[in-house]
Short mmCIF file of C-alpha atoms in Angstrom, two decimals:
data_model
loop_
_atom_site.label_atom_id
_atom_site.label_comp_id
_atom_site.label_asym_id
_atom_site.label_seq_id
_atom_site.Cartn_x
_atom_site.Cartn_y
_atom_site.Cartn_z
CA GLU A 1 196.21 175.64 121.95
CA THR A 2 194.27 172.42 122.48
CA TYR A 3 191.73 171.47 119.82
CA PRO A 4 188.92 170.80 119.27
CA LYS A 5 187.43 173.53 121.44
CA ARG A 6 183.93 173.45 122.77
CA CYS A 7 181.62 176.08 121.30
CA PHE A 8 177.91 176.76 121.27
CA VAL A 9 174.96 176.76 118.92
CA TYR A 10 173.53 180.27 119.11
CA TYR A 11 170.22 179.48 117.45
CA ALA A 12 168.49 176.37 116.09
CA ASN A 13 164.95 176.26 114.70
CA LEU A 14 163.59 173.00 113.30
CA TYR A 15 160.38 173.27 111.32
CA PHE A 16 158.79 169.95 110.37
CA MET A 17 156.95 170.42 107.09
CA ASN A 18 153.57 168.75 106.52
CA ALA A 19 154.12 166.98 109.82
CA ALA A 20 151.54 164.58 111.26
CA PRO A 21 152.10 161.40 113.26
CA GLN A 22 152.86 158.39 111.03
CA PHE A 23 152.99 160.45 107.82
CA TYR A 24 156.04 161.59 105.84
CA ALA A 25 157.57 164.91 106.90
CA GLY A 26 160.30 167.24 105.69
CA VAL A 27 162.73 169.14 107.91
CA ASN A 28 163.75 172.80 107.60
CA ALA A 29 166.70 173.58 109.92
CA THR A 30 167.56 177.25 110.47
CA LEU A 31 170.87 177.58 112.34
CA ARG A 32 173.43 180.05 113.67
CA LEU A 33 176.65 178.47 114.98
CA GLY A 34 179.19 179.98 117.32
CA TYR A 35 182.18 179.02 115.15
CA GLU A 36 183.32 178.90 111.53
CA ILE A 37 182.04 176.10 109.34
CA ALA A 38 184.68 174.36 107.25
CA ALA A 39 184.50 171.45 104.85
CA GLY A 40 183.78 168.28 106.82
CA THR A 41 181.86 170.03 109.62
CA THR A 42 178.92 167.91 110.76
CA VAL A 43 175.64 169.07 112.25
CA THR A 44 173.62 166.30 113.90
CA LEU A 45 169.87 166.67 114.41
CA HIS A 46 168.75 164.24 117.12
CA LEU A 47 165.16 163.22 116.35
CA PRO A 48 163.81 160.73 118.92
CA GLY A 49 160.55 159.14 117.83
CA PHE A 50 161.29 159.43 114.08
CA THR A 51 161.84 156.51 111.71
CA ASN A 52 162.74 155.83 108.09
CA SER A 53 161.77 152.17 108.41
CA VAL A 54 158.01 152.00 107.95
CA GLY A 55 157.85 148.22 108.15
CA ALA A 56 159.37 148.20 111.63
CA TYR A 57 156.39 149.89 113.26
CA GLY A 58 152.61 149.71 113.08
CA LEU A 59 152.35 152.83 110.95
CA ASN A 60 149.32 154.50 109.43
CA VAL A 61 147.94 152.41 106.57
CA LEU A 62 147.62 155.58 104.50
CA VAL A 63 151.42 155.94 104.19
CA GLU A 64 151.98 155.36 100.50
CA ASN A 65 154.17 152.46 99.35
CA SER A 66 154.86 151.58 102.97
CA THR A 67 156.88 148.48 102.13
CA SER A 68 158.82 149.92 99.21
CA TYR A 69 161.14 152.02 101.36
CA ASP A 70 161.58 149.69 104.30
CA ALA A 71 165.32 149.67 103.76
CA VAL A 72 166.80 150.98 107.02
CA ARG A 73 167.33 148.75 110.03
CA ALA A 74 168.17 149.86 113.57
CA GLY A 75 171.81 150.89 113.84
CA TYR A 76 172.14 151.39 110.06
CA ASP A 77 172.07 154.53 107.93
CA THR A 78 170.99 155.70 104.51
CA THR A 79 171.58 158.70 102.28
CA LEU A 80 168.95 161.43 102.19
CA PHE A 81 168.21 163.18 98.91
CA ASN A 82 167.46 166.58 97.37
CA ILE A 83 169.12 168.63 100.12
CA THR A 84 168.93 172.39 99.60
CA SER A 85 170.41 175.24 101.63
CA SER A 86 171.00 179.00 101.76
CA THR A 87 174.80 178.59 101.79
CA ASN A 88 177.03 178.93 98.73
CA PHE A 89 178.15 175.33 99.10
CA THR A 90 176.43 171.96 99.22
CA TRP A 91 175.47 169.71 102.12
CA SER A 92 175.00 165.97 102.29
CA ALA A 93 172.62 164.29 104.69
CA ARG A 94 172.64 160.83 106.23
CA TRP A 95 169.85 159.18 108.22
CA GLU A 96 170.80 156.96 111.18
CA GLU A 97 167.94 154.74 112.33
CA GLY A 98 167.18 154.17 116.01
CA SER A 99 165.61 151.03 117.45
CA TYR A 100 161.85 150.55 117.48
CA THR A 101 162.16 148.74 120.83
CA ASP A 102 162.70 152.13 122.54
CA ASN A 103 160.54 154.14 120.15
CA PHE A 104 163.51 155.17 117.96
CA GLN A 105 165.18 157.28 120.64
CA ASP A 106 168.54 157.29 118.81
CA SER A 107 167.31 158.30 115.35
CA LYS A 108 169.20 161.25 113.85
CA ILE A 109 170.08 163.22 110.71
CA VAL A 110 173.79 163.93 110.16
CA LEU A 111 174.45 166.93 107.89
CA THR A 112 177.96 167.35 106.41
CA ALA A 113 179.20 170.68 104.98
CA TYR A 114 181.31 170.95 101.84
CA GLY A 115 182.38 174.57 102.11
CA TYR A 116 183.17 177.53 104.37
CA GLN A 117 180.81 179.75 106.40
CA ASN A 118 181.61 182.56 108.85
CA PHE A 119 180.67 182.08 112.51
CA ASN A 120 177.37 183.62 113.64
CA ASP A 121 175.97 183.63 110.08
CA LEU A 122 172.34 182.53 109.88
CA PHE A 123 171.65 179.81 107.31
CA TRP A 124 169.11 177.10 106.57
CA VAL A 125 169.17 173.53 105.30
CA VAL A 126 166.09 171.69 104.00
CA ILE A 127 165.58 167.92 103.88
CA PRO A 128 162.37 167.41 101.86
CA LYS A 129 159.90 164.63 102.48
CA THR A 130 160.05 163.44 98.86
CA ARG A 131 162.19 160.28 98.56
CA ASN A 132 163.41 160.57 102.16
CA HIS A 133 160.34 159.20 103.98
CA LEU A 134 161.09 160.53 107.46
CA ILE A 135 158.15 159.65 109.69
CA PRO A 136 157.30 160.95 113.18
CA VAL A 137 155.87 157.86 114.84
CA CYS A 138 154.09 159.96 117.48
CA GLY A 139 153.19 163.59 117.98
CA HIS A 140 155.62 166.06 119.55
CA PRO A 141 154.93 169.19 121.61
CA ARG A 142 156.00 172.64 120.55
CA ASN A 143 159.64 173.37 121.46
CA ASP A 144 160.23 169.71 122.31
CA LYS A 145 163.30 169.62 124.59
CA ASN A 146 164.05 166.05 123.51
CA ILE A 147 164.86 167.21 119.98
CA GLN A 148 168.51 168.29 120.13
CA ILE A 149 171.43 169.44 118.01
CA SER A 150 175.17 168.77 118.24
CA THR A 151 178.05 169.82 115.97
CA LYS A 152 181.62 168.76 115.26
CA SER A 153 184.56 170.01 113.15
CA GLN A 154 188.31 169.64 113.22
CA PHE A 155 188.73 172.60 115.54
CA PHE A 156 185.38 173.07 117.28
CA TYR A 157 182.46 171.08 118.66
CA SER A 158 179.24 171.53 120.63
CA ASN A 159 177.55 168.97 122.83
CA ALA A 160 173.94 167.89 122.27
CA THR A 161 171.60 170.63 123.43
CA SER A 162 167.90 171.26 122.97
CA VAL A 163 167.00 173.23 119.87
CA THR A 164 165.65 176.73 120.32
CA GLU A 165 162.33 176.20 118.58
CA THR A 166 160.28 173.38 117.04
CA ASN A 167 156.74 173.34 115.75
CA VAL A 168 154.09 171.03 117.15
CA ILE A 169 153.43 167.67 115.49
CA GLY A 170 150.00 166.11 115.81
CA PRO A 171 146.90 167.16 117.74
CA GLY A 172 148.41 166.54 121.16
CA CYS A 173 145.82 167.12 123.86
CA GLY A 174 144.07 170.05 122.23
CA LYS A 175 140.73 168.28 122.46
CA LYS A 176 141.39 167.76 126.17
CA ASN A 177 141.92 171.46 126.86
CA SER A 178 145.72 170.90 126.91
CA CYS A 179 145.22 168.95 130.15
CA SER A 180 143.81 172.15 131.72
CA GLY A 181 147.33 173.07 132.82
CA ASN A 182 147.10 170.34 135.45
CA GLY A 183 148.84 167.44 133.73
CA ARG A 184 151.28 166.21 131.11
CA CYS A 185 150.21 165.35 127.57
CA ASP A 186 151.28 162.08 125.94
CA TYR A 187 151.62 163.17 122.31
CA CYS A 188 151.64 159.53 121.18
CA THR A 189 148.21 158.70 122.57
CA SER A 190 146.81 162.25 122.94
CA THR A 191 145.99 161.45 126.56
CA CYS A 192 146.70 163.36 129.75
CA THR A 193 148.60 162.14 132.78
CA CYS A 194 147.07 164.28 135.49
CA ASN A 195 148.95 165.82 138.41
CA GLN A 196 148.29 164.94 142.03
CA GLY A 197 145.03 166.52 143.08
CA PHE A 198 143.54 166.52 139.58
CA GLY A 199 142.98 162.82 138.85
CA SER A 200 146.37 161.16 139.18
CA ILE A 201 146.65 157.38 139.49
CA GLU A 202 146.75 157.76 143.28
CA ASP A 203 143.75 160.09 143.24
CA GLN A 204 141.78 157.55 141.21
CA ALA A 205 142.71 154.69 143.54
CA ARG A 206 141.53 156.68 146.57
CA ALA A 207 138.28 157.88 145.01
CA VAL A 208 134.94 156.43 146.06
CA ALA A 209 133.66 157.15 142.55
CA ASN A 210 136.36 157.34 139.87
CA ASP A 211 134.62 160.08 137.90
CA PHE A 212 137.65 162.23 137.06
CA LEU A 213 137.47 163.86 133.62
CA PRO A 214 140.28 162.95 131.17
CA ASP A 215 141.27 166.62 130.71
CA CYS A 216 142.57 166.97 134.30
CA SER A 217 139.93 169.60 135.11
CA SER A 218 138.44 167.57 137.96
CA ARG A 219 139.53 168.26 141.51
CA ALA A 220 140.38 165.58 144.05
CA CYS A 221 138.97 165.93 147.57
CA PRO A 222 140.73 165.57 150.94
CA VAL A 223 141.36 162.02 152.14
CA GLY A 224 140.96 160.34 155.52
CA PRO A 225 140.88 156.82 157.00
CA SER A 226 137.80 154.97 155.84
CA MET A 227 135.44 152.98 158.04
CA GLY A 228 135.76 150.12 155.60
CA SER A 229 137.13 149.83 152.06
CA ILE A 230 138.67 147.33 149.68
CA VAL A 231 142.46 147.44 149.33
CA ARG A 232 143.23 149.40 146.16
CA TYR A 233 146.15 149.02 143.74
CA ASP A 234 147.68 151.05 140.94
CA THR A 235 149.52 149.61 137.95
CA GLU A 236 152.95 150.91 137.08
CA HIS A 237 154.36 150.99 133.56
CA ASN A 238 156.24 147.74 134.10
CA GLY A 239 153.07 145.90 135.05
CA THR A 240 153.79 145.56 138.77
CA TYR A 241 151.32 146.63 141.44
CA ASN A 242 151.58 149.07 144.32
CA LYS A 243 149.18 149.17 147.24
CA ILE A 244 147.47 152.53 147.62
CA SER A 245 145.46 151.70 150.74
CA GLN A 246 147.36 149.34 153.01
CA HIS A 247 144.32 147.90 154.80
CA MET A 248 140.55 148.18 154.93
CA HIS A 249 140.83 151.45 156.83
CA GLY A 250 143.26 153.03 154.35
CA LEU A 251 143.06 156.62 153.20
CA MET A 252 140.05 157.25 150.97
CA GLU A 253 138.59 160.36 149.42
CA CYS A 254 136.11 161.97 151.84
CA SER A 255 136.98 159.03 154.15
CA ALA A 256 134.42 157.01 152.14
CA ASN A 257 131.79 158.91 154.17
CA GLY A 258 130.73 161.29 151.42
CA LEU A 259 131.01 162.23 147.75
CA CYS A 260 133.47 164.62 146.13
CA ASP A 261 132.37 167.71 144.23
CA ARG A 262 134.79 167.55 141.28
CA LYS A 263 134.32 171.24 140.48
CA THR A 264 135.32 172.55 143.91
CA GLY A 265 137.35 169.68 145.39
CA ARG A 266 135.14 169.74 148.48
CA CYS A 267 133.44 166.79 150.16
CA LYS A 268 129.68 166.50 150.51
CA CYS A 269 129.45 164.42 153.67
CA THR A 270 126.90 161.74 154.42
CA PRO A 271 124.59 162.82 157.29
CA GLY A 272 126.32 162.07 160.57
CA PHE A 273 129.81 163.01 159.36
CA SER A 274 131.61 166.31 159.05
CA GLY A 275 135.06 167.79 158.49
CA ALA A 276 137.00 168.67 155.32
CA ALA A 277 137.44 164.94 154.58
CA CYS A 278 134.23 163.79 156.32
CA GLN A 279 136.67 162.30 158.80
CA LYS A 280 134.67 163.16 161.91
CA MET A 281 131.70 161.15 163.14
CA ASP A 282 129.28 163.68 164.59
CA CYS A 283 128.07 163.31 168.16
CA GLY A 284 124.50 164.32 167.44
CA GLY A 285 122.16 166.52 169.42
CA THR A 286 120.98 170.08 168.77
CA PRO A 287 123.09 171.76 169.89
CA THR A 288 125.88 169.16 169.94
CA CYS A 289 125.50 166.81 172.91
CA SER A 290 122.34 168.82 173.73
CA GLY A 291 124.58 171.52 175.16
CA ARG A 292 125.22 169.25 178.16
CA GLY A 293 128.49 167.58 177.22
CA ARG A 294 131.71 167.53 175.23
CA CYS A 295 132.11 165.80 171.88
CA LEU A 296 135.47 163.98 172.09
CA PRO A 297 137.39 161.76 169.62
CA MET A 298 138.40 158.21 170.48
CA LYS A 299 142.00 159.15 171.24
CA ARG A 300 140.83 161.60 173.94
CA LEU A 301 138.15 159.27 175.28
CA ALA A 302 140.89 156.71 175.99
CA SER A 303 142.68 159.14 178.28
CA SER A 304 139.58 160.59 179.94
CA LEU A 305 138.75 159.29 183.44
CA GLU A 306 135.13 160.45 183.03
CA ALA A 307 134.37 158.59 179.77
CA LEU A 308 132.76 155.15 179.79
CA PRO A 309 133.92 152.57 180.51
CA LEU A 310 135.41 154.20 183.59
CA SER A 311 139.04 153.66 184.44
CA SER A 312 141.27 154.91 187.21
CA VAL A 313 144.28 154.99 184.84
CA ARG A 314 144.78 157.23 181.84
CA VAL A 315 145.79 155.28 178.72
CA ASP A 316 147.05 156.16 175.24
CA TYR A 317 145.00 155.15 172.23
CA VAL A 318 147.75 152.94 170.77
CA ASN A 319 149.76 155.29 168.54
CA VAL A 320 147.30 157.47 166.70
CA ASN A 321 148.91 157.00 163.32
CA GLN A 322 147.56 155.97 159.92
CA SER A 323 150.08 153.13 159.76
CA GLN A 324 148.62 151.64 162.97
CA GLN A 325 145.50 149.71 161.98
CA ALA A 326 144.32 149.50 165.58
CA SER A 327 144.11 153.28 165.87
CA TRP A 328 142.56 154.11 162.49
CA ASP A 329 139.51 155.66 164.19
CA GLY A 330 141.47 157.69 166.75
CA ASN A 331 140.34 160.96 165.18
CA MET A 332 137.17 159.72 163.48
CA GLY A 333 134.97 158.13 166.14
CA HIS A 334 133.40 160.72 168.46
CA THR A 335 130.96 160.46 171.33
CA CYS A 336 129.54 162.67 174.05
CA VAL A 337 131.06 162.83 177.53
CA CYS A 338 128.14 164.25 179.44
CA ASP A 339 128.30 167.03 182.03
CA SER A 340 127.62 166.49 185.71
CA SER A 341 127.20 168.74 188.75
CA TRP A 342 129.12 166.13 190.76
CA PRO A 343 132.57 164.65 190.04
CA VAL A 344 132.51 161.44 187.99
CA GLY A 345 134.96 158.57 188.24
CA LEU A 346 136.15 155.61 190.32
CA LEU A 347 138.11 157.51 192.95
CA ASN A 348 137.23 158.56 196.49
CA GLY A 349 134.58 161.30 196.46
CA GLN A 350 133.54 160.56 192.86
CA THR A 351 130.31 159.03 191.54
CA GLN A 352 130.33 156.44 188.77
CA LEU A 353 127.36 157.85 186.82
CA ALA A 354 127.14 161.41 185.46
CA GLU A 355 124.17 163.71 185.98
CA TYR A 356 123.36 163.81 182.25
CA PHE A 357 123.37 160.70 180.10
CA GLY A 358 122.16 159.19 176.81
CA PRO A 359 123.78 159.20 173.35
CA THR A 360 123.39 162.98 173.11
CA CYS A 361 123.22 163.75 176.87
CA GLU A 362 119.51 164.34 176.39
CA LYS A 363 118.52 162.73 179.71
CA ARG A 364 119.03 163.88 183.31
CA ARG A 365 119.33 161.67 186.37
CA CYS A 366 117.33 162.35 189.51
CA PRO A 367 118.83 163.00 192.97
CA SER A 368 120.56 159.96 194.43
CA GLY A 369 120.19 158.41 197.89
CA ASP A 370 120.47 155.27 200.04
CA ASP A 371 117.40 153.03 200.03
CA PRO A 372 115.71 153.64 203.42
CA ASN A 373 114.27 150.12 203.40
CA THR A 374 117.67 148.41 203.38
CA ARG A 375 119.25 149.64 206.62
CA GLN A 376 121.88 146.88 206.56
CA LYS A 377 123.28 148.07 203.24
CA ASP A 378 124.26 151.41 201.69
CA GLU A 379 123.43 151.19 198.00
CA THR A 380 125.42 154.37 197.32
CA ASP A 381 128.67 152.70 198.47
CA CYS A 382 130.45 151.68 195.22
CA GLU A 383 133.71 150.37 196.67
CA GLY A 384 134.64 147.23 194.71
CA ILE A 385 131.69 147.70 192.34
CA ALA A 386 131.45 148.60 188.63
CA GLN A 387 128.03 150.22 188.33
CA THR A 388 128.24 150.20 184.53
CA GLY A 389 128.44 146.41 184.74
CA ARG A 390 131.88 146.04 183.15
CA HIS A 391 135.31 145.57 184.68
CA VAL A 392 138.65 144.06 183.62
CA ALA A 393 140.79 142.29 186.23
CA ASN A 394 139.46 144.56 189.01
CA LYS A 395 140.89 147.62 187.26
CA GLU A 396 137.56 149.36 186.73
CA LEU A 397 136.02 148.97 190.20
CA GLY A 398 135.18 151.77 192.55
CA GLN A 399 137.84 152.60 195.16
CA TYR A 400 137.26 153.35 198.85
CA GLY A 401 134.88 156.28 199.23
CA ASN A 402 133.53 155.93 195.66
CA LYS A 403 129.79 156.45 195.15
CA CYS A 404 127.10 154.65 193.17
CA HIS A 405 124.24 156.76 191.86
CA ILE A 406 120.82 155.47 192.99
CA ASP A 407 117.98 157.41 191.35
CA CYS A 408 115.24 158.38 193.82
CA SER A 409 116.83 156.03 196.43
CA ASN A 410 115.07 153.12 194.68
CA ARG A 411 111.83 154.48 196.22
CA GLY A 412 110.44 156.46 193.30
CA THR A 413 110.30 156.87 189.55
CA CYS A 414 112.67 159.28 187.83
CA ASN A 415 111.47 161.57 185.06
CA TYR A 416 114.62 161.62 182.91
CA LYS A 417 113.39 164.64 180.98
CA THR A 418 113.23 166.83 184.06
CA GLY A 419 115.42 164.95 186.54
CA VAL A 420 112.62 165.05 189.14
CA CYS A 421 111.52 162.09 191.29
CA SER A 422 107.96 160.88 191.67
CA CYS A 423 108.05 159.10 195.05
CA TYR A 424 106.21 155.91 195.84
CA SER A 425 103.47 156.00 198.45
CA GLY A 426 104.96 156.32 201.92
CA PHE A 427 108.15 158.08 200.81
CA LYS A 428 109.06 161.71 200.37
CA GLY A 429 111.90 164.08 199.74
CA GLU A 430 113.85 165.29 196.73
CA ASN A 431 115.40 161.83 196.44
CA CYS A 432 112.52 159.89 198.06
CA GLY A 433 114.96 158.93 200.79
CA SER A 434 112.64 159.65 203.75
CA TYR A 435 109.47 158.05 205.05
CA ALA A 436 106.33 160.11 204.61
#
């Protein structure tokens, strides 16, 4: 057979005695191995974040005689003393110091057996704090997966694997409600790194008011393109910067048009805006558009032949995409396209002005007609004319057969509340288009 063979550690419990960050601690290791222990068998306890070199780190000033035992440098080892165990033979222990530049990630205790033990027998080994001065630089969570065990003998070995159980070291984030189950605790600083949606770095950068609680109990609100905001950054661990919002219309909480309720994660929109992220600019009117029109977003207005300014060609609103700055308001900006009892547009048989008009379609035009006093000209003929007063390269002019709307035939005053003409003296008719 080929040796050494790989075996397993059946059980490993490490209990750190009198453990607190930056104070001396002892170690009680309770183990059950999957193979026989013989003289020379080593059991390695991998203890990242532990040191025996108090002078190499800014340790607690209360550590007694902190300079007297500063004897172990990174990459070196020292003998540990007063080892006791439940076996009928002795153990020696050696400390191998990691480097403080990576927070002592390679620190370890190497136990060496000087006797025989059957496989699957439970035993314990204790390394006391007295004389050994093992110090957890930071706190550690319960059942810390970074604390591992590996073993090696002439015939068997086991690779480094997480121990079964460890006790907690330090206060952790207990005072921060254990991060409310919505984040990860840094046991060195006792601070929470909150998950997305509960105050993460990105959440904070996109918040109008960065009022997230440090215990990750606050809720983030939906985001949308803002009408105007300062470009935000977040700082990574290496000190570089990442843009969170790529331009002044970047994604912001509640679209920067409202405030977030941190308890519910819902936006309280500023008057005039609505939607889950306050991303919609309301059209106004009670009911909306006075019940005389449709409230449409910018992207639909661009393709509507009835919306002002009139066009005879349907167009796309750029590419309605957050990465396209020109189309940031494609789904935000809304306005009313008012109803009309006659077709509206620039084509033959259409009229350039709708029956209802105004910001909320609150007004009504009066009946239209040709001015009876100008027999040489038909004011209702809108061929080649833009009645709204705006055209681009002749693309927004009325075509053959297109109509202009002339309230009361220019021979009366229109009541825009009722849509009824009051004819001047000498004229009559619904549109004042006839002589009295």
